[in-house]
Coordinates of C-alpha atoms and ligand atoms in Angstrom, one line a residue:
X51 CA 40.9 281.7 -114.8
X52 CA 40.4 284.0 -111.8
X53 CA 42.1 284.4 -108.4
X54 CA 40.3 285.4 -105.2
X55 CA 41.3 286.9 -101.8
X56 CA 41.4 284.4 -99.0
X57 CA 38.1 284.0 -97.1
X58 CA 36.2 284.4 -100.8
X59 CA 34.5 281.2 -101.6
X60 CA 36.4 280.7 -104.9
X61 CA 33.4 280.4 -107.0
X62 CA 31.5 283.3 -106.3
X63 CA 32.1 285.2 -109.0
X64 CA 30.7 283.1 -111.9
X65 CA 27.7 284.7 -113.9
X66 CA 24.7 282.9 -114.9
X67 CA 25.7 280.4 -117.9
X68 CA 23.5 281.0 -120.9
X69 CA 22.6 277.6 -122.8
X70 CA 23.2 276.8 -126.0
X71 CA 19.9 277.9 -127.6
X72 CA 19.9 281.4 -126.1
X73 CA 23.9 282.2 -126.7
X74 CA 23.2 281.0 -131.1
X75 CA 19.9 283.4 -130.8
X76 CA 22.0 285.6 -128.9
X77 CA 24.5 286.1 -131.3
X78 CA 22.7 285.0 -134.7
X79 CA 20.6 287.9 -133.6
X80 CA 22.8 290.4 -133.0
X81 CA 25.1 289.3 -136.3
X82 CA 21.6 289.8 -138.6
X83 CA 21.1 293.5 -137.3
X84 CA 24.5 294.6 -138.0
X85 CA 24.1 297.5 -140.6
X86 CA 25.2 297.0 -144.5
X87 CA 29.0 298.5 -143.9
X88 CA 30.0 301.5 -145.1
X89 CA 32.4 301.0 -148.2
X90 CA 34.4 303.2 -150.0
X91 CA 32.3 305.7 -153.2
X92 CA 31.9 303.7 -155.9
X93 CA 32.3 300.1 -154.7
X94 CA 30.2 297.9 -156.2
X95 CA 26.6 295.8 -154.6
X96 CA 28.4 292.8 -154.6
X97 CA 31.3 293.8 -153.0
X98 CA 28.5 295.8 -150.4
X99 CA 26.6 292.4 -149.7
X100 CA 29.9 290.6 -149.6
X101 CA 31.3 292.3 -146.5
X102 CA 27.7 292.8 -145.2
X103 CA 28.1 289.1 -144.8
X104 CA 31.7 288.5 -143.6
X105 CA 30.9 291.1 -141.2
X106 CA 27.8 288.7 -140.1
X107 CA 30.0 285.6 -140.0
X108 CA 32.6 287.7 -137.9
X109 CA 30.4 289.1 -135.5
X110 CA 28.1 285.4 -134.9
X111 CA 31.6 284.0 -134.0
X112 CA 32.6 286.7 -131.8
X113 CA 29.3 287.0 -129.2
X114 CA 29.9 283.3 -129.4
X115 CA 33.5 282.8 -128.4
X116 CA 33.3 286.0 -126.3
X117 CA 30.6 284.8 -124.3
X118 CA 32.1 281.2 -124.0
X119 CA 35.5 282.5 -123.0
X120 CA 34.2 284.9 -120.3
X121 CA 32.8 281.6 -118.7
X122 CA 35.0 279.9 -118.7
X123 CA 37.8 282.8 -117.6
X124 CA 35.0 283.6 -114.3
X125 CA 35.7 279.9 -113.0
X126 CA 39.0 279.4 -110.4
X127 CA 42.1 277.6 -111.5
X128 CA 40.8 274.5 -110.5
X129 CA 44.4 273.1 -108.8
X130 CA 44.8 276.1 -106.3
X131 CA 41.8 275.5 -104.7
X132 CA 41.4 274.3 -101.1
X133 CA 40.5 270.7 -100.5
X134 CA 37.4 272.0 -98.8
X135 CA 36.2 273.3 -101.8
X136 CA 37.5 270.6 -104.1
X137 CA 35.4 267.9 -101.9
X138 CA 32.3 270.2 -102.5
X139 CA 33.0 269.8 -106.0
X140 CA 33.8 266.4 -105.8
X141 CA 30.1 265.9 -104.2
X142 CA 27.9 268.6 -105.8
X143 CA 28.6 267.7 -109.2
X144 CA 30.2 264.2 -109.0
X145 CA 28.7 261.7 -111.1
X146 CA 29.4 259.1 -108.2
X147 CA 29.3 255.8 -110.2
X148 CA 31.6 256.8 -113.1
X149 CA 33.7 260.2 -111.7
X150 CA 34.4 262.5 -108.9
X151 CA 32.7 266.2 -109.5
X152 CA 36.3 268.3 -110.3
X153 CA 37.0 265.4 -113.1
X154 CA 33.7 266.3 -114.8
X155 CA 34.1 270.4 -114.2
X156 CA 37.7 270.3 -115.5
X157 CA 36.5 268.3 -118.4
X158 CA 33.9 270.7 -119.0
X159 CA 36.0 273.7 -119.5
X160 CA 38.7 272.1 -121.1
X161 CA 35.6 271.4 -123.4
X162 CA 34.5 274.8 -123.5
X163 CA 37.9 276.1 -124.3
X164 CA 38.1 273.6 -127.3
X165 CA 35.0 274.9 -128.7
X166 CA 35.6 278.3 -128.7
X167 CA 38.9 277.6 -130.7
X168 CA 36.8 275.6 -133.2
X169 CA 34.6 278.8 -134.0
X170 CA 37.7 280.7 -134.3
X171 CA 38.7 277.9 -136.7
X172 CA 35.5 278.3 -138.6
X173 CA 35.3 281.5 -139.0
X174 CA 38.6 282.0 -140.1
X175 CA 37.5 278.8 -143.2
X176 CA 34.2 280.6 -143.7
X177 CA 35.9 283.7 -144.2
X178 CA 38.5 282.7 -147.1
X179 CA 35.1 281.1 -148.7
X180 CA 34.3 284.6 -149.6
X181 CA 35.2 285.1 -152.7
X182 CA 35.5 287.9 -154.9
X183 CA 33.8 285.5 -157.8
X184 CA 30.6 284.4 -156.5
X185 CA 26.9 286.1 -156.6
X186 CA 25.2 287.6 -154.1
X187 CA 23.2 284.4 -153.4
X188 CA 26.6 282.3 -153.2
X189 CA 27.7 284.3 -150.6
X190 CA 24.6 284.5 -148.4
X191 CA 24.2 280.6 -148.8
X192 CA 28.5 280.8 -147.6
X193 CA 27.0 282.9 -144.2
X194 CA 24.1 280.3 -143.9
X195 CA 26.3 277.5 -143.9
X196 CA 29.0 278.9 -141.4
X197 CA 25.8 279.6 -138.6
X198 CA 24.7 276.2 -139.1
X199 CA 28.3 274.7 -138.3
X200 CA 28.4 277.2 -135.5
X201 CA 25.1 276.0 -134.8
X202 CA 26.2 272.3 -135.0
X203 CA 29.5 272.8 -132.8
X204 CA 27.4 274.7 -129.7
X205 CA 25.1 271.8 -129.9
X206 CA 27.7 269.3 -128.9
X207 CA 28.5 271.5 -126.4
X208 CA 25.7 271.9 -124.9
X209 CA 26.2 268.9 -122.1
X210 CA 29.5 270.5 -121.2
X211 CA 27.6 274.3 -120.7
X212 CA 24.8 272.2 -118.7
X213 CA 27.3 271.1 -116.3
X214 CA 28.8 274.4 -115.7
X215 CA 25.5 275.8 -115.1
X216 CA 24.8 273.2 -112.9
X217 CA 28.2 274.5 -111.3
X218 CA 27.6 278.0 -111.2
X219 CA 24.0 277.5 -109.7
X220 CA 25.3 275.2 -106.5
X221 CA 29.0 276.3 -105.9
X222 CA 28.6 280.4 -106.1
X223 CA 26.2 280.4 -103.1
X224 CA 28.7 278.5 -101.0
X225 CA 30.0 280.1 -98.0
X226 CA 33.3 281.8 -98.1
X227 CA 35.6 280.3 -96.0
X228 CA 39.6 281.2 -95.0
X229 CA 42.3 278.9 -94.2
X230 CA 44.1 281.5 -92.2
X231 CA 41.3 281.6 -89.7
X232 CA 40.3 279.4 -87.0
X233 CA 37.5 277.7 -87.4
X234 CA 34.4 276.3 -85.4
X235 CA 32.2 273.3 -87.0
X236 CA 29.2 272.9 -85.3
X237 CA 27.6 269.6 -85.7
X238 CA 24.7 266.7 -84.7
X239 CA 21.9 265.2 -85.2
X240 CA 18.9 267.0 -87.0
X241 CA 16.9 269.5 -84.4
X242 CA 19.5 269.5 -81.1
X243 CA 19.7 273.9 -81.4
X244 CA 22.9 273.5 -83.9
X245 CA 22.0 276.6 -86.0
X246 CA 20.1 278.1 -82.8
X247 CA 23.7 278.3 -81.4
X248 CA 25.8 279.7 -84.4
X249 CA 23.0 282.3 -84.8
X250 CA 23.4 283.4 -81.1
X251 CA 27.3 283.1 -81.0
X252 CA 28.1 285.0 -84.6
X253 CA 27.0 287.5 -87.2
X254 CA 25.3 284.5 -89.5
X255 CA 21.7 283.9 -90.0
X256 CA 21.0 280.2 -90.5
X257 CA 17.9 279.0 -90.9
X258 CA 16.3 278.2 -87.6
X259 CA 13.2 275.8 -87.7
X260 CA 11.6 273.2 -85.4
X261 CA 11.7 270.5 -87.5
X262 CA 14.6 268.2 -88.9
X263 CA 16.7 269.6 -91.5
X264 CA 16.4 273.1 -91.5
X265 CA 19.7 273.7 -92.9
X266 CA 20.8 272.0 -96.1
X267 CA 23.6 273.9 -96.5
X268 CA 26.8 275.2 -95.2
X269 CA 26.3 278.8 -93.3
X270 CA 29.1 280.5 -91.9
X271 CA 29.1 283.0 -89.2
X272 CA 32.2 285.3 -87.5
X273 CA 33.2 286.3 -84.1
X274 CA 36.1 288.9 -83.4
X275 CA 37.5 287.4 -79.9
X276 CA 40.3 290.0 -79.3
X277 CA 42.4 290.2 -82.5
X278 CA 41.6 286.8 -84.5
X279 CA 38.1 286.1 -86.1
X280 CA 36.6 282.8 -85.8
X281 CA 35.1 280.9 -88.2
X282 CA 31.9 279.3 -87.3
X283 CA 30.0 277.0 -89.2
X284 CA 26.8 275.6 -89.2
X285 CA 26.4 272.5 -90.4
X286 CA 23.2 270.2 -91.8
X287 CA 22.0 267.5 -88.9
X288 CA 23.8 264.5 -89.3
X289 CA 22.2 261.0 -88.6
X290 CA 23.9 257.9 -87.3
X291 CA 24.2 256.0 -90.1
X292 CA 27.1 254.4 -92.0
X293 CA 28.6 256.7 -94.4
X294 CA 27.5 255.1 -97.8
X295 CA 23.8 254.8 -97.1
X296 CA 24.0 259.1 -95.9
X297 CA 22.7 261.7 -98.9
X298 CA 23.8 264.6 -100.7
X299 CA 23.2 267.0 -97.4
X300 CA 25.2 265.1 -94.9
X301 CA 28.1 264.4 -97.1
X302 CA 28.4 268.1 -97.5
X303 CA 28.2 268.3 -93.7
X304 CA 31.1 265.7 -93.6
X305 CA 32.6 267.6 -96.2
X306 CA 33.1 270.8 -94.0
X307 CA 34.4 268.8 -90.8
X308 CA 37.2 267.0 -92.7
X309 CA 38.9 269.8 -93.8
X310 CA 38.0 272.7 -91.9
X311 CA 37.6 272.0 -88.2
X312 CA 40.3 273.4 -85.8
X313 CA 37.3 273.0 -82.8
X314 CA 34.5 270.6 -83.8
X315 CA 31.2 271.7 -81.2
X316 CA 29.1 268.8 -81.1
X317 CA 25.5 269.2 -79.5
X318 CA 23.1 267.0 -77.7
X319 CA 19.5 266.9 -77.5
X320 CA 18.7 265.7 -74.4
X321 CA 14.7 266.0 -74.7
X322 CA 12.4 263.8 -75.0
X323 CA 11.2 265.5 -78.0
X324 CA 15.1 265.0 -79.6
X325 CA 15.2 262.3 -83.0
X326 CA 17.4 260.3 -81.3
X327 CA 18.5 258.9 -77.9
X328 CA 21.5 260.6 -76.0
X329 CA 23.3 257.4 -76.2
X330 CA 23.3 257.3 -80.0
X331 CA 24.2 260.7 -80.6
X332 CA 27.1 260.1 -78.2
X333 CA 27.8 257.0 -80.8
X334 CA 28.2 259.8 -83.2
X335 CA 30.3 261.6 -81.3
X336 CA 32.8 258.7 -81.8
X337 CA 32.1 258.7 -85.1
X338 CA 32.8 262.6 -85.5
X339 CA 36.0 262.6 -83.7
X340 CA 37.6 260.0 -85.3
X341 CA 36.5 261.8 -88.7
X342 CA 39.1 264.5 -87.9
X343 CA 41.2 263.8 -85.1
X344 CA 43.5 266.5 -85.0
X345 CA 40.3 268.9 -84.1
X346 CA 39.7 269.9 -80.4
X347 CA 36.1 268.5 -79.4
X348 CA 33.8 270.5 -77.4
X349 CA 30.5 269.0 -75.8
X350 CA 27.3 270.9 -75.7
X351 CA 24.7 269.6 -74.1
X352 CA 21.7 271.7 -75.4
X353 CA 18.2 272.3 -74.1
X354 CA 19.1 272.4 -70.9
X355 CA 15.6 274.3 -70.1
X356 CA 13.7 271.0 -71.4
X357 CA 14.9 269.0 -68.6
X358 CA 14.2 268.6 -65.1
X359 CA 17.8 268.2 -62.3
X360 CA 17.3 264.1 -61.9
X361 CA 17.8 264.0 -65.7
X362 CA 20.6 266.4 -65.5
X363 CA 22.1 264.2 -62.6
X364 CA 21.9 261.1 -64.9
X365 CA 23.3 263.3 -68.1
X366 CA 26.2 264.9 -66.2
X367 CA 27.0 261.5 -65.2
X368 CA 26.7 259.7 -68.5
X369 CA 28.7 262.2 -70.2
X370 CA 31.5 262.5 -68.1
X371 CA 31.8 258.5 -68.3
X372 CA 31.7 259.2 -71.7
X373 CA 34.7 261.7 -71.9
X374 CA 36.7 259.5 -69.9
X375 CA 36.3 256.5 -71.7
X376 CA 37.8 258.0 -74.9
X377 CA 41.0 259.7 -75.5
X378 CA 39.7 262.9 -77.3
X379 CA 41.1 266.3 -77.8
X380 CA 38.8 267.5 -75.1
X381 CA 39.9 270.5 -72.6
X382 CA 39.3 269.2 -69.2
X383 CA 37.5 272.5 -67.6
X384 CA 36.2 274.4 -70.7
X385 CA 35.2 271.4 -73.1
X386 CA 31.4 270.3 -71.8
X387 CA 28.8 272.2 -71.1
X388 CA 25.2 271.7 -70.3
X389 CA 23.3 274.7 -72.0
X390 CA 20.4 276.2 -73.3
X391 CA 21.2 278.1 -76.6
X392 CA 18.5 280.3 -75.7
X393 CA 19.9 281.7 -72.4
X394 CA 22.2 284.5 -73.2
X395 CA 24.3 284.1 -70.2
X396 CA 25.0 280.5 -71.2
X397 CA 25.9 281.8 -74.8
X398 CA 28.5 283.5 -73.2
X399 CA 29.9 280.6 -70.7
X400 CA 30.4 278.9 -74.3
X401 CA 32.0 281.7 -75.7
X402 CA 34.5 282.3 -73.1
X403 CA 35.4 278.8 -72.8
X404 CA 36.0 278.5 -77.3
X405 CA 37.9 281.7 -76.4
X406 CA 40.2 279.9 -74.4
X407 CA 40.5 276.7 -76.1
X408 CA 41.0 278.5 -79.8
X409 CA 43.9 280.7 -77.9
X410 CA 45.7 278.0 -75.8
X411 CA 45.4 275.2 -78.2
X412 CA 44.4 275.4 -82.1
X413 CA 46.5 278.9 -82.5
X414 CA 49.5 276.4 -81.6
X415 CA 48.8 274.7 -84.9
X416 CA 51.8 275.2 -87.0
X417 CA 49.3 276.3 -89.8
X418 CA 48.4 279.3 -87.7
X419 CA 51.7 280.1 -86.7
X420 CA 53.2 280.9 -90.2
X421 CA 50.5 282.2 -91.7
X422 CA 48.9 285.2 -89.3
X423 CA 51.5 287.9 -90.3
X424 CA 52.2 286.7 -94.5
X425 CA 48.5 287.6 -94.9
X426 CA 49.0 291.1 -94.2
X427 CA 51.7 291.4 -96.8
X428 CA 49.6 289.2 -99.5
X429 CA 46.7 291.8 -98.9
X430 CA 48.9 295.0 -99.2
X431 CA 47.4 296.5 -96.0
X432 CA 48.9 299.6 -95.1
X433 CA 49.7 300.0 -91.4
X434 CA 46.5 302.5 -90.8
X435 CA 44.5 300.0 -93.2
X436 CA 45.5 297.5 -90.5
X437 CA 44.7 299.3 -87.7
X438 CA 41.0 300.4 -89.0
X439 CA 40.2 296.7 -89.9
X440 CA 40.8 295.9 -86.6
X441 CA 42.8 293.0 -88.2
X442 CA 45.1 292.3 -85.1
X443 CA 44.3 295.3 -82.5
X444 CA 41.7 295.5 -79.8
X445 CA 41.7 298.6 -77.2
X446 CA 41.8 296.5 -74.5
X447 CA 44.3 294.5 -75.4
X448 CA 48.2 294.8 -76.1
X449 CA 49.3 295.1 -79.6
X450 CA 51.2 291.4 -80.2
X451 CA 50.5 288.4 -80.5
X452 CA 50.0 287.1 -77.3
Ligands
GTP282 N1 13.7 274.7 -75.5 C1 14.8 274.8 -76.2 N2 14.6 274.8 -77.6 C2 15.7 275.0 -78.3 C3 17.0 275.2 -77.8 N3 17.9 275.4 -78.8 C4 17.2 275.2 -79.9 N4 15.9 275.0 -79.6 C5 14.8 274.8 -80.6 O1 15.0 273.5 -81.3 C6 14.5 273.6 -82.6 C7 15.6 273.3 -83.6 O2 16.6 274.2 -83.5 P1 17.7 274.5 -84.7 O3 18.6 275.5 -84.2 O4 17.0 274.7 -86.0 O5 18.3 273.0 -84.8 P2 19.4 272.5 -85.9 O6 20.2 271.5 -85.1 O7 20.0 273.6 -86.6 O8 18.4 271.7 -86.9 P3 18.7 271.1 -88.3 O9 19.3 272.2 -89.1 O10 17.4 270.8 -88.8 O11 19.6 269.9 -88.2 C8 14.0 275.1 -82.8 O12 12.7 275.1 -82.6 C9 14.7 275.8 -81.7 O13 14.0 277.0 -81.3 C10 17.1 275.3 -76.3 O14 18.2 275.4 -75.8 N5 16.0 275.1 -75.6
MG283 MG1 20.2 273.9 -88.6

């Protein structure tokens, strides 16, 4: 099982899992093109077509349990991974009637593993089969028989390699994501400019389209601010519905915000074009909040450009009734703002103001506190490594923490 560096998604490095058909043609294949070996002057046929065969029975057994082994060696040790991860599991390959998604991956491997002792097994039986006493034909019929249990064994297996490469092709193209940093969920209904924003606030690219769900998947972006990175993340549109009726997509969504958001951004659509009324996505709001309450909440009221300054009257007043009639970790001057994601200048309002609230309140978190200075020791950085990554120095500002 393989460790990776905070801020690598934990899955990422898993290769392509063959099936169970191409890994016996793989290595049935490669065992029947082995040449005869080369045996001592004067050693008999039989002893010749013997080995030729052992060395058949050997090799089938060793692309198998190689191949199986490396597989299973790619995937993380399943009980250090973050709980943000672990609920991805839990989701993408859950099975939702009968068992959460890391049950059936752990079970898988442990599966895996058994089988690649059982070859081992085999083709240490097959192997004392050979004996110096039987006839060419006996022995080939000794090699036939030990690829057809092989054959047999990867066969059962093959439900166990279909749900790691179900695994393999949904969790390695998941965003990394670090604990140590702050981070930024962005969230709301489909449409309101959510992955509009994150692309104009970081270095991601989400998917930006005019029509509901765009983004079915987690993208992160990054902003330096000084000498810590934010995370930001872009989240798939959310609807106001209860959380059992909601699919695959918005559980993920849900997903991210439980675990991961220090500052959850939550944006409005205030058009007339927007899939649901400004009073039900302030409902939502509610909803958000309450999902993680330790999280600092920041309003964005989106599309400012779409709407004309009665309507902006009415929304200023409307949200600020609704801030005040709810006890949420909202910063009084820098948490609500009435934007357009496509005006630079009010980009950078935003930016100032998550400046502010990630430095005065979530690098308070005790979580931030401890953890800022063991990561360079964990990493190894040398003091000029440090400085070069720009890890915790800016030019323009002094060289401790705050
Ligand atoms: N006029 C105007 N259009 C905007 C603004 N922000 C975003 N849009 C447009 O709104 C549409 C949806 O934007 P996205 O950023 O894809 O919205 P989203 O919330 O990520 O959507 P989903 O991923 O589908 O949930 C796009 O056509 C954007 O160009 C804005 O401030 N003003
Ligand atoms: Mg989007």
């Amino acid at each position: 099982m393989s460790h990776k560096n905070a801020g690598e998604n934990p899955f990422s490095g898993i290769p392509r899992v063959e099936g169970a058909q191409e890994l016996l043609d793989l290595a049935f294949s490669k065992a029947m093109r082995i040449a005869p070996p080369q045996i001592r002057r004067g050693a008999d046929s039989l002893t010749k077509h013997r080995e030729h065969e052992r060395n058949r029975i050997n090799t089938a057994a060793n692309v198998l349990s190689d191949r199986l082994h490396r597989t299973v060696s790619k995937f993380p040790t399943l009980n250090t991974i973050h709980p943000f991860y672990i609920d991805l599991v839990n989701i993408l390959l859950g099975d939702r009637k009968h068992a959460n998604g890391m049950d059936v991956l752990k079970k898988a491997l442990g599966a895996i593993q058994g089988t690649v002792e059982m070859i081992r097994r085999l083709e240490s039986e097959f192997n004392s089969q050979l004996d110096g006493t039987y006839t060419k034909t006996q022995n080939t019929e000794i090699r036939t028989a030990a690829f057809g249990r092989y054959s047999s064994i990867i066969y059962q297996t093959e439900p166990h390699l279909e749900i790691l490469q179900k695994a393999q092709q949904l969790l390695s193209g998941l965003p990394g994501f670090n604990p140590f940093q702050p981070s930024v969920v962005v969230a709301g209904v489909p449409n309101v400019g959510k992955s509009s924003f994150v692309r104009s606030a970081t270095s991601g690219k989400p998917n930006i389209g005019s029509y509901p769900f765009t983004t079915k998947q987690l993208v992160f972006g990054h902003r330096k601010f000084g000498f810590i990175t934010v995370q930001f993340c872009d989240t798939p549109g959310v609807l106001d519905r209860s959380l059992k009726e909601r699919n695959e997509i918005e559980l993920l969504a849900i997903a991210a915000l439980k675990h991961i958001s220090d500052l959850l951004i939550v944006i409005i659509d205030p058009s007339v074009s927007a899939t649901y009324p400004v009073a039900q996505q302030l409902k939502l709001t509610e909803e958000f909040a309450d999902f993680y309450p330790q999280a600092q909440l920041m309003l964005l009221v989106n599309k400012a450009d779409l709407i004309d300054e009665n309507q902006r009257n009415q929304l200023e007043q409307q949200v600020k009734e609704f801030v005040e009639t709810h006890d949420f970790n909202i910063d009084a001057t820098h948490g609500v703002h009435f934007i357009s994601s496509l005006r630079e200048d009010d980009i950078k309002k935003v930016l100032n103001s998550i400046e502010i609230i990630i430095k005065d309140k979530v690098l308070q978190l005790p979580k931030f506190r401890v953890l800022t200075v063991p990561e360079i020791a964990e990493d190894q950085l040398t003091l000029e490594e440090v400085i070069e990554e720009d890890v915790f120095f800016d030019e323009d500002r002094p060289v401790y923490l705050q």
